[in-house]
XYZ file of C-alpha atoms in Angstrom:
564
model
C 0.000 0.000 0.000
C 2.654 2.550 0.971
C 4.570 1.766 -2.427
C 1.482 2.061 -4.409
C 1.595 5.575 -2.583
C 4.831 6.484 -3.325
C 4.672 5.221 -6.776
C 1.604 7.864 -7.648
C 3.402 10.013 -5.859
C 6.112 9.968 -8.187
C 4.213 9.769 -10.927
C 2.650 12.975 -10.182
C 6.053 14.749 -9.247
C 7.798 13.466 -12.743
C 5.483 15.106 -14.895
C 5.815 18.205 -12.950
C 9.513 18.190 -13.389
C 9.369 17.486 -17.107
C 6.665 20.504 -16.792
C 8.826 22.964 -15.030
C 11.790 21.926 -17.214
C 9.704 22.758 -20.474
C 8.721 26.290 -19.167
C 11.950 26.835 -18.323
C 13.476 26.377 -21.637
C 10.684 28.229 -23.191
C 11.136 31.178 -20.845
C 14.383 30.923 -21.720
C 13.884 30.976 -25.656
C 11.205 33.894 -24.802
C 14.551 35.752 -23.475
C 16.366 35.394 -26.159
C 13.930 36.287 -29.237
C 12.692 39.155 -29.738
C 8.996 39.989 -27.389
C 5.793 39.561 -29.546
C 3.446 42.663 -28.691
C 0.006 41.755 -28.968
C -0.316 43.917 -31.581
C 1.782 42.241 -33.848
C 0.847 38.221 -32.710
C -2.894 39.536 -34.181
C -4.361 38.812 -37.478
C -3.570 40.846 -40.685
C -7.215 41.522 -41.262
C -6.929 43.507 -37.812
C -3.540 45.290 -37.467
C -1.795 47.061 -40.223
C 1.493 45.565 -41.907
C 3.947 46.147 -43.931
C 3.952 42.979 -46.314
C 1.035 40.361 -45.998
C 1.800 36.653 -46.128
C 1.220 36.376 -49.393
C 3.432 39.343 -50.963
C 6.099 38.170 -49.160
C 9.111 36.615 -51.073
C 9.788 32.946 -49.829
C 13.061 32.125 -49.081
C 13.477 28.154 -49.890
C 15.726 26.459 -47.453
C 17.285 22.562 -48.227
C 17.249 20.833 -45.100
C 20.335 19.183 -44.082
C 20.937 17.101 -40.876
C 22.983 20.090 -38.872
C 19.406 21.948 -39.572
C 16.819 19.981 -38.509
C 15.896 20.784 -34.556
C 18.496 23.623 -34.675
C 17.085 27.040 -34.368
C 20.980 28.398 -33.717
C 21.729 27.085 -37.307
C 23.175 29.315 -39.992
C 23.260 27.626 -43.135
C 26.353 28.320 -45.773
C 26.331 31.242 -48.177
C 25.012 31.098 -51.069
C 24.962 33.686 -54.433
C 21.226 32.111 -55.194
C 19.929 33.092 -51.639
C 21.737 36.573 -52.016
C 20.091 37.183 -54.854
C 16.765 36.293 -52.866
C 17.119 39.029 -50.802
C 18.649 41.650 -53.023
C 15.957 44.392 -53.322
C 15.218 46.132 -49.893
C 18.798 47.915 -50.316
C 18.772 49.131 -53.645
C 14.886 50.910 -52.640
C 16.557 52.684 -49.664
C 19.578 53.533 -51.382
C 17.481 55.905 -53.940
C 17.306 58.326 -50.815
C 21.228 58.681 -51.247
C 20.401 59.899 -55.211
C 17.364 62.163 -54.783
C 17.632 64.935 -56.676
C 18.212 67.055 -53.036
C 21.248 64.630 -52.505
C 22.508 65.676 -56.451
C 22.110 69.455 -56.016
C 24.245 69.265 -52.510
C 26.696 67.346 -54.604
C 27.015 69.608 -57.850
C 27.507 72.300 -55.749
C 29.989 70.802 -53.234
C 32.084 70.359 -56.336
C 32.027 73.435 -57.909
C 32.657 75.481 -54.783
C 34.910 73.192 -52.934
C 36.006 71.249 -55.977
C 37.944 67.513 -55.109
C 38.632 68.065 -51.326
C 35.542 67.117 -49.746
C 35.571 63.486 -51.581
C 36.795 62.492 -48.584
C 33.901 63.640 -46.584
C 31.717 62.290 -48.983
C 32.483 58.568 -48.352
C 32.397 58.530 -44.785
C 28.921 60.611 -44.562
C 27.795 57.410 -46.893
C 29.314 54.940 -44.444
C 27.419 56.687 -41.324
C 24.247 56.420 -43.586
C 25.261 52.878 -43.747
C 25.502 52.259 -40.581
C 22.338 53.534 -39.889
C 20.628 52.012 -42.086
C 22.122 48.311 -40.727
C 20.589 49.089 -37.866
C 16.917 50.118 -39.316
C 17.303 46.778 -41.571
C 18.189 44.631 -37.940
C 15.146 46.545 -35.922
C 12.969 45.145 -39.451
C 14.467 41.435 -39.519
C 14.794 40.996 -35.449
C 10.954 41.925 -34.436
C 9.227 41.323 -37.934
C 7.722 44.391 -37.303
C 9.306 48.982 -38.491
C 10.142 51.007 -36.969
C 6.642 53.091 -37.453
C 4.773 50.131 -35.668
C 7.152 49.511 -33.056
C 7.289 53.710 -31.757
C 3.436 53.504 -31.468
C 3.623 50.706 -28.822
C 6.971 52.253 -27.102
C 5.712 55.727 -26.811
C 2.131 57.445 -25.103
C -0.110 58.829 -27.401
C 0.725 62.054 -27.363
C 4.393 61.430 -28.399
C 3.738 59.097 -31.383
C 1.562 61.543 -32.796
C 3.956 64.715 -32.228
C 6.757 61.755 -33.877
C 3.807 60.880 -36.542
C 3.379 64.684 -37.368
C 7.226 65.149 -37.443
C 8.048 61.982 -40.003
C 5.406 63.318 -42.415
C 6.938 66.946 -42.432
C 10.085 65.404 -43.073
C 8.326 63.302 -45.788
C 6.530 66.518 -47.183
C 9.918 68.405 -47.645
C 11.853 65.607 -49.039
C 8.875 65.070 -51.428
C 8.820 68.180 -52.631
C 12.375 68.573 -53.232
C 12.171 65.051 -55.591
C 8.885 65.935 -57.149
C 10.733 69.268 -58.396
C 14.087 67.656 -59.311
C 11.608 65.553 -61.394
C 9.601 68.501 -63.274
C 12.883 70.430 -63.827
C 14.570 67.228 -66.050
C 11.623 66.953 -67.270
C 11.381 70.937 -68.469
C 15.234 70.342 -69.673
C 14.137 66.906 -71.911
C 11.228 68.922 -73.403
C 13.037 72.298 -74.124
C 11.367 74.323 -71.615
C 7.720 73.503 -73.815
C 6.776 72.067 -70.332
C 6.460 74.514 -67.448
C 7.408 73.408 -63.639
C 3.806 72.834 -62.976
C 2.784 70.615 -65.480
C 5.903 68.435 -65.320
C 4.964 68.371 -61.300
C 1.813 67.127 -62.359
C 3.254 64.537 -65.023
C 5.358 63.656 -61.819
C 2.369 63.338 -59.661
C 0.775 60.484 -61.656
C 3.442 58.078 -60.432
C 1.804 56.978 -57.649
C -0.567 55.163 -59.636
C 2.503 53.363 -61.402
C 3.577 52.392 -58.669
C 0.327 51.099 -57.749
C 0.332 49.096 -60.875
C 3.391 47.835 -60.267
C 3.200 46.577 -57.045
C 0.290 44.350 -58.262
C 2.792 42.261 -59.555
C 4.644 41.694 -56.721
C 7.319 42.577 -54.845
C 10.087 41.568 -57.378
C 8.918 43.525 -60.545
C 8.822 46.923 -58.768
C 12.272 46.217 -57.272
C 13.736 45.299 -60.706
C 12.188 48.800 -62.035
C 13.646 50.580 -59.852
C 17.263 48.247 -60.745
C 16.329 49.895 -64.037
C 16.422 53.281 -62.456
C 19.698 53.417 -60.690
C 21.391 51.852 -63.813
C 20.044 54.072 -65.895
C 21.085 57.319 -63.528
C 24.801 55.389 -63.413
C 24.732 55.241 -66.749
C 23.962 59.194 -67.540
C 26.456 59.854 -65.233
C 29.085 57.723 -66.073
C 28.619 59.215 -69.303
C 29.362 62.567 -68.563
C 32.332 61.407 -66.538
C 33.851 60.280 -69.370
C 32.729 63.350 -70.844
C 34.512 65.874 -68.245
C 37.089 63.679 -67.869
C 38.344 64.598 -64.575
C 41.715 64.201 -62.799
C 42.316 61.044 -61.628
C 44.981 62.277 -59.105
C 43.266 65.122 -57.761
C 40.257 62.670 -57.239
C 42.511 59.973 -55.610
C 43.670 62.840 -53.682
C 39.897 64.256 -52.429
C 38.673 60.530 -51.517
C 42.032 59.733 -49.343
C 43.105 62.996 -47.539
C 40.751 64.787 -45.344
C 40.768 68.861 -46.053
C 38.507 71.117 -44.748
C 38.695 74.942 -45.265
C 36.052 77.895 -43.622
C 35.271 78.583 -46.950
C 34.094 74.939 -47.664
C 31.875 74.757 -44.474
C 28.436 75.231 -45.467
C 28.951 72.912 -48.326
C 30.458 69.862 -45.834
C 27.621 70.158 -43.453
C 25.417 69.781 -46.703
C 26.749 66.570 -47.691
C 27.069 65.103 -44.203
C 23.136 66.204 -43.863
C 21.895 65.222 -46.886
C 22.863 61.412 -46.230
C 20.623 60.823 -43.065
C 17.147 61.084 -44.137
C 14.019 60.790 -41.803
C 11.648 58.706 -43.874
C 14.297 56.354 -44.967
C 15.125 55.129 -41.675
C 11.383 54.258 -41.136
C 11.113 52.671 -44.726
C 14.082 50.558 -44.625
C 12.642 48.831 -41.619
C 9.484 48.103 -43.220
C 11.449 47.307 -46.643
C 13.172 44.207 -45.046
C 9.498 42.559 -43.964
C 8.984 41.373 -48.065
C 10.976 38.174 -47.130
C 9.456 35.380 -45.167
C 11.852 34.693 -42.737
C 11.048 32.183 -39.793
C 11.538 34.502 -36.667
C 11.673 31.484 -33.709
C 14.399 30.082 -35.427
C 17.256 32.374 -34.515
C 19.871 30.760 -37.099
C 16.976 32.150 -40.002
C 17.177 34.974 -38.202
C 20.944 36.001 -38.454
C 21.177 34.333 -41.888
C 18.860 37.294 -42.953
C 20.864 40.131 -41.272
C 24.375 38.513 -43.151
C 22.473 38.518 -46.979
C 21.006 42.402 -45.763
C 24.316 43.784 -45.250
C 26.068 42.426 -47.810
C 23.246 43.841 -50.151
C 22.919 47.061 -48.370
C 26.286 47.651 -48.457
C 26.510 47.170 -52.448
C 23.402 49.111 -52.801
C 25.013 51.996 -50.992
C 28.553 51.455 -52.566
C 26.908 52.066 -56.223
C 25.018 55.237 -54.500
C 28.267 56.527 -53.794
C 30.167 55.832 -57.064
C 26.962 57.960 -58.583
C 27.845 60.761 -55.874
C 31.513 61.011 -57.309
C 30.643 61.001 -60.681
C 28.412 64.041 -59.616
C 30.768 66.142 -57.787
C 33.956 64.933 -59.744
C 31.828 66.562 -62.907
C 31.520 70.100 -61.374
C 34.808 70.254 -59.695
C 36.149 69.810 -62.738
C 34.330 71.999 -64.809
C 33.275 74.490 -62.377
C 35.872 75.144 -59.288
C 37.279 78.845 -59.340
C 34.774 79.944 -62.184
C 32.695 82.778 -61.353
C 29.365 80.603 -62.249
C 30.746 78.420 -59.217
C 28.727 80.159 -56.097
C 25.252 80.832 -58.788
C 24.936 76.807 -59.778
C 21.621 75.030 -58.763
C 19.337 72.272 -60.403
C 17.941 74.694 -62.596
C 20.359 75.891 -64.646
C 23.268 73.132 -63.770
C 22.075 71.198 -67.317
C 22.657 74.708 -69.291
C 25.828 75.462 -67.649
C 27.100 72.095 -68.653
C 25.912 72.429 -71.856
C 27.931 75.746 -72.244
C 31.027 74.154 -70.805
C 30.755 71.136 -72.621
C 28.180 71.450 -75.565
C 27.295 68.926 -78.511
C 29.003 66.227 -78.963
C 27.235 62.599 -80.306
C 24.294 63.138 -77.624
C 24.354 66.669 -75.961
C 25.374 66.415 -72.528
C 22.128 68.566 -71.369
C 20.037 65.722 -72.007
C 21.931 62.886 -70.556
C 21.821 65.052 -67.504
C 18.290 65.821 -68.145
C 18.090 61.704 -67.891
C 19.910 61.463 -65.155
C 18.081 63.763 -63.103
C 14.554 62.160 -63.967
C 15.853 58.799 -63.059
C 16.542 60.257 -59.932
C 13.313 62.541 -59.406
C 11.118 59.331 -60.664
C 12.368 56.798 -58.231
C 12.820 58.843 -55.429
C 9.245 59.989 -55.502
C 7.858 56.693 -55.528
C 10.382 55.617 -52.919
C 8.445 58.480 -50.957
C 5.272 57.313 -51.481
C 6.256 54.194 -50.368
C 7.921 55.536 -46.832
C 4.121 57.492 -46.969
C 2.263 54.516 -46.401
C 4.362 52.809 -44.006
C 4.459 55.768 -41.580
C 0.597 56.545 -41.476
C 0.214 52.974 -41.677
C 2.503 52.479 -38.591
C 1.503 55.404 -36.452
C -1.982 55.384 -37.112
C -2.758 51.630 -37.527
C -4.925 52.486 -40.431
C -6.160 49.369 -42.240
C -6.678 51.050 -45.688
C -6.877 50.411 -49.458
C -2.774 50.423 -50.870
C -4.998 52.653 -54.024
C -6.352 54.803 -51.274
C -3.372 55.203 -49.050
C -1.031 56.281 -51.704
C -3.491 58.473 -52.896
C -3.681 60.238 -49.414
C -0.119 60.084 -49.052
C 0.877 61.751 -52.425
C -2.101 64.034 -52.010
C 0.015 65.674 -48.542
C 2.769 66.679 -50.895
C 1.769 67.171 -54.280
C -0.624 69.551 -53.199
C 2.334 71.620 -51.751
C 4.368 71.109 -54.307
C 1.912 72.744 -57.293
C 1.594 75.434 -55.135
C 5.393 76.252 -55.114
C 5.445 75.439 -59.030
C 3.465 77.960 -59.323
C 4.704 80.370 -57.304
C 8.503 79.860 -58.275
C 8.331 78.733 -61.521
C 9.788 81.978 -63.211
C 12.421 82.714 -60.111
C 15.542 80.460 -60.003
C 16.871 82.509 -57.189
C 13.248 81.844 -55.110
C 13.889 78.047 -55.493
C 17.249 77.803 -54.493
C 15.817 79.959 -51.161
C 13.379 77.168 -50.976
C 15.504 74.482 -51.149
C 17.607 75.903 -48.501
C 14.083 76.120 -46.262
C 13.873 72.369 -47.342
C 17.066 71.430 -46.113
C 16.617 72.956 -42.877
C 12.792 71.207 -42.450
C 15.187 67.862 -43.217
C 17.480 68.760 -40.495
C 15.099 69.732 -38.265
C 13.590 66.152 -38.155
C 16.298 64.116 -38.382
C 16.616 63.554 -34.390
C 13.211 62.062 -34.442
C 14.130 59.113 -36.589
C 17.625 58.203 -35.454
C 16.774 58.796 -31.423
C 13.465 56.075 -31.549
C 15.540 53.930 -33.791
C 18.787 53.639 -31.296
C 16.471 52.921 -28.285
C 14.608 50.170 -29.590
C 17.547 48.560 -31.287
C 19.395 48.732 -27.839
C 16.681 47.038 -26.209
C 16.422 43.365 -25.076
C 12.697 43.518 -24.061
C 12.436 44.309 -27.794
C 15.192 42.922 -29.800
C 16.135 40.061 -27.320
C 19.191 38.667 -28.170
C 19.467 40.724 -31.731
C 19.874 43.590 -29.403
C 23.066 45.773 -30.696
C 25.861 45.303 -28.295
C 27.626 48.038 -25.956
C 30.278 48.521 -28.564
C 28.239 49.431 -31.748
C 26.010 50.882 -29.027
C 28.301 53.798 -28.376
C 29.703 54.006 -32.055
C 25.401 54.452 -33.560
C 24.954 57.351 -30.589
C 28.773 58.781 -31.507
C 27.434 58.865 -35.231
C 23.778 59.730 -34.663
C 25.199 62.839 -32.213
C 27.516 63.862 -34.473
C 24.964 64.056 -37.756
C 22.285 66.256 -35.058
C 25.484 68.483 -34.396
C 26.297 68.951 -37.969
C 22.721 69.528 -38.875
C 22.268 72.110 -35.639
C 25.317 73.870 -37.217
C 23.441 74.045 -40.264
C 20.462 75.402 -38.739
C 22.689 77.839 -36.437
C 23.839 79.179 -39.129
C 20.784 79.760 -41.463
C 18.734 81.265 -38.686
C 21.334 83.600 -37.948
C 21.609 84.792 -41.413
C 17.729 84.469 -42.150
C 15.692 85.547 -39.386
C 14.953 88.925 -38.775
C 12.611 91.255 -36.240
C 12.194 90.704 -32.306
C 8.918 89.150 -32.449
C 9.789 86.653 -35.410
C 13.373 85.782 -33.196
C 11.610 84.932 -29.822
C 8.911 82.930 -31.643
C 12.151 80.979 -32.965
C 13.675 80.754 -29.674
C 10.096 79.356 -27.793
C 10.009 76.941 -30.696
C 13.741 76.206 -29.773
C 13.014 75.002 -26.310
C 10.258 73.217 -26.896
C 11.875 71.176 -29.411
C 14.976 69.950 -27.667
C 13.272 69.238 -24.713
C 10.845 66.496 -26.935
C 14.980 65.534 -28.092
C 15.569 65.010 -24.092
C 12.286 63.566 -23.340
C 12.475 60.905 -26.302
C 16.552 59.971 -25.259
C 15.341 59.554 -21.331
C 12.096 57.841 -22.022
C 14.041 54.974 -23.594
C 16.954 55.102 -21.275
C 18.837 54.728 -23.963
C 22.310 57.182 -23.482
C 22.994 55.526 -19.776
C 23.780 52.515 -20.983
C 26.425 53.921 -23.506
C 28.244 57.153 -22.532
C 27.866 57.450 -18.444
C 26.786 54.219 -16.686
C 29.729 52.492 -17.004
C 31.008 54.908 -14.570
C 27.776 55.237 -12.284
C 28.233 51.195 -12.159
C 31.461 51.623 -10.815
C 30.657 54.394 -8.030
C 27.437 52.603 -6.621
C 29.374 49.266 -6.858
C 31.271 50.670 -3.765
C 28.376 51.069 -1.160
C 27.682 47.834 -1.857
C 23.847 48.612 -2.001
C 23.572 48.867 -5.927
C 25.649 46.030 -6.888
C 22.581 44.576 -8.762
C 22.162 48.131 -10.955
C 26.293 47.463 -11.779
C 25.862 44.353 -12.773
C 22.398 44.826 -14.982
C 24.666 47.906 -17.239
C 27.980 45.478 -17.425
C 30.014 45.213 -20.206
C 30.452 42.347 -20.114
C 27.138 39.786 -19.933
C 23.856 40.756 -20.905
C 21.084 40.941 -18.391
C 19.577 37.659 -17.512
C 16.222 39.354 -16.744
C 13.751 41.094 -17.142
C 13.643 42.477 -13.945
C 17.501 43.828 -14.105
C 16.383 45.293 -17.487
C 14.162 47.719 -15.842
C 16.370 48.464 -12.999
């Protein structure tokens, strides 16, 4: 009788062991992956996304015997899956060719000439960088960067970031949409006016609709077609110009920096980092079904991304030289140097350069409208994925690109209109632009390197303390640059008392939101000045436990020490 006992005893306390061991393990895998919101373990049909299940791309994996049961597997490289996930890179890297990004670089070469080459490369490996991490926040939760800062921040907060993303979206629209109507007034010899090539330029959206109803491939390979095509034009007119070789050599491998070359450095350092493209890379990422509970899928994704970002952005920034190589060499120490602009930069080259087999006017005209064309639907794009995020809107793709392009076309006519006849009113403009871009550039990068640092979201894709410090060394250093840049153009723009301390409210207000967003997500302590904190409380004896959570060199094994 007492054996029988103990025997049911045991066979109740077995199962409870195996029970406890189970939940342990799956607490522990829990830890590791990245947390599933409720928001994103829902439905589709209830929660907005950035692909659904069936656009996305399916990446076909042969099943070999170190695979099966092992989610820490990485399978082998291979060129046939690369070429699976090339794509999301070359989309994003149209931000790095707008025709904003082209006009900063035409006129860094003709005013500074080769020496800020150097500059040039290393602004596009900081955009690089950043855009890694946007690509990792994408693969690691299955979810952008739009979704993720309406769950992380109160109400209030994701719409003043919501409001912020689509200025920043607005500005960089209209800057592309013109680009586009001004190559497109240069291919038809001025027959077309600004406003009804902005209106030609406005009908994209509705290509790219069509497009995208072929799936995600065919709009990726148009816009292959695209940056070829804007490589192409411009490798053209390098061999055209035919610049030095050695004075290039020279620009890309020593650093020179003069006070008369300022303003044009902080341009190309600020031009790289654009708002909506940190937000759409994120989302771009989603169009391959990856298995996220398998952690070897996981990293496997992240490898093919980088490789393919970092060609996409490579070609980007062989386009970039070709552009500022062109006007350094026909421009630098000419008295047309400090007057250039997208406007009349196709008739000064013609002037310079002239006829030839195919006049050089029109292979920039090309150029440019490769550039204008993709970037605008690369905008509309970004559009959808930031209402779409913020908002949670489950709406038509017809409907929400119409709503999206219909926020900055309908700007964009208007300052057609009005600045159609003035060259030197849209170069003003385009300065105002530049600064709108600046302005909002702390809202993307600041939600970005909080949630990416994070183990409650990221688990144990979560950057570590190394590339932790090097993103907020880069990220501070691009908001510095661009403050410069805005230093400088209040100083020289605003004017009257009234119109100064409306400015210097405005100031406050916004870098406190800068504070509020970096202290809400705790996200410098555990970078620049906790190390050292660690260290002081570690003394007493009484914080040990805060030391250890913000070490170097383990990452915390709870939640718990997370929070502390």
């Amino acid at each position: 009788m007492i054996s029988q006992t103990r025997e049911e005893e045991l066979s109740r306390v077995e199962p409870d062991k195996d029970k406890d061991k189970d939940t342990a393990e799956e607490s522990e895998s829990k830890r590791l992956l990245p947390s599933q919101s409720p928001a994103s373990s829902s439905s589709d049909d209830e929660n907005e996304v950035a692909f659904e299940s069936r656009e996305k791309i399916v990446i076909v994996d042969v099943e070999t015997p170190e695979s099966i049961g092992n989610v820490d597997y990485v399978p082998p490289f291979s060129w046939k899956k690369l070429w699976l996930f090339m794509g999301p890179g070359f989309l994003m890297s149209i931000a790095f060719l707008d025709p904003g990004n082209l006009e900063g670089d035409l006129q860094a070469g003709a005013i500074a000439g080769y020496s800020l080459l150097w500059l040039l490369m290393w602004a596009t490996v900081m955009g690089l960088l950043i855009q890694l991490l946007s690509a990792r926040l994408g693969v690691a939760t299955g979810r952008h960067l739009a979704e993720l800062c309406r769950e992380e921040y109160p109400t209030w907060a994701r719409f003043v970031l919501w409001f912020m993303a689509e200025l920043a979206l607005i500005g960089a629209d209209i800057q592309e949409v013109i680009g586009s109507a001004i190559a497109i007034q240069i291919l038809s010899n001025g027959v077309l006016p600004l406003w009804a090539g902005v209106l030609i330029t406005a009908s994209d959206c509705f290509v790219f609709l069509f497009l995208e109803n072929y799936g995600v491939r065919k709009l990726e390979a148009v816009f292959a077609v695209l940056i070829a095509t804007m490589a192409l034009s411009f490798a053209w007119m390098f061999g055209d110009t035919n610049p030095s070789g050695k004075e290039l050599l020279i620009g890309i491998l020593v650093p020179r920096l003069s006070s008369k070359t300022i303003r044009q450095a902080v341009g190309v350092v600020g031009c790289v980092i654009m708002p909506h493209n940190v937000f759409l890379h994120s989302a771009l990422v989603q169009s391959r079904k990856i298995d996220l509970k398998k952690r070897g899928r996981v990293q496997e994704a992240l490898n093919y991304y980088s490789i393919e970002s970092s060609i996409a952005l490579l070609v980007s920034f062989m386009i970039n030289l070709c552009v500022t190589t062109i006007f350094a060499k026909g421009f630098y120490g000419t008295k047309q140097a400090n007057s250039i602009g997208l406007v009349n930069a196709g008739q000064y080259l013609e002037e310079k350069y002239g006829g030839g087999l195919f006049p050089i006017l029109y292979i920039w005209g090309i150029g440019l409208l490769a550039a204008g064309q993709s970037s605008t639907i690369t905008g509309t794009y970004a559009g959808q994925f930031i209402m779409g995020g913020f908002l949670n809107l489950r709406l038509k793709k017809w409907l929400r690109a119409l709503i999206t392009r219909s926020f900055a076309i309908v700007p964009t006519i208007i300052v057609a209109i009005v600045f159609n006849t003035s060259e030197a009113s849209l170069d003003i403009l385009n300065e105002w632009l530049n600064v709108l871009q600046s302005i909002q550039i702390p809202f993307a990068l600041v939600p970005l390197l909080t949630l990416v640092s994070k183990e409650q979201v990221m688990g144990v894709f979560r950057i570590g303390p190394i590339l932790e410090r090097l993103a907020w060394t880069v990220a501070a250093l691009v908001i510095i640059i661009n403050g410069y840049l805005l230093f400088d153009f209040f100083v020289s723009e605003v004017r009257g008392l009234l119109f100064g301390l409306m400015i210097c409210i405005w100031t406050v207000a916004y870098i406190a939101f800068i504070v509020y967003l970096v202290l809400h997500g705790n996200a410098l302590p555990s970078t620049w000045f906790s190390i050292e904190l660690s260290k002081r409380y570690s003394v007493t004896g009484s914080y040990n436990k805060v030391s250890e959570s913000y070490s170097l060199h383990r990452p915390p094994n709870t939640m718990t020490e997370i929070d502390q």
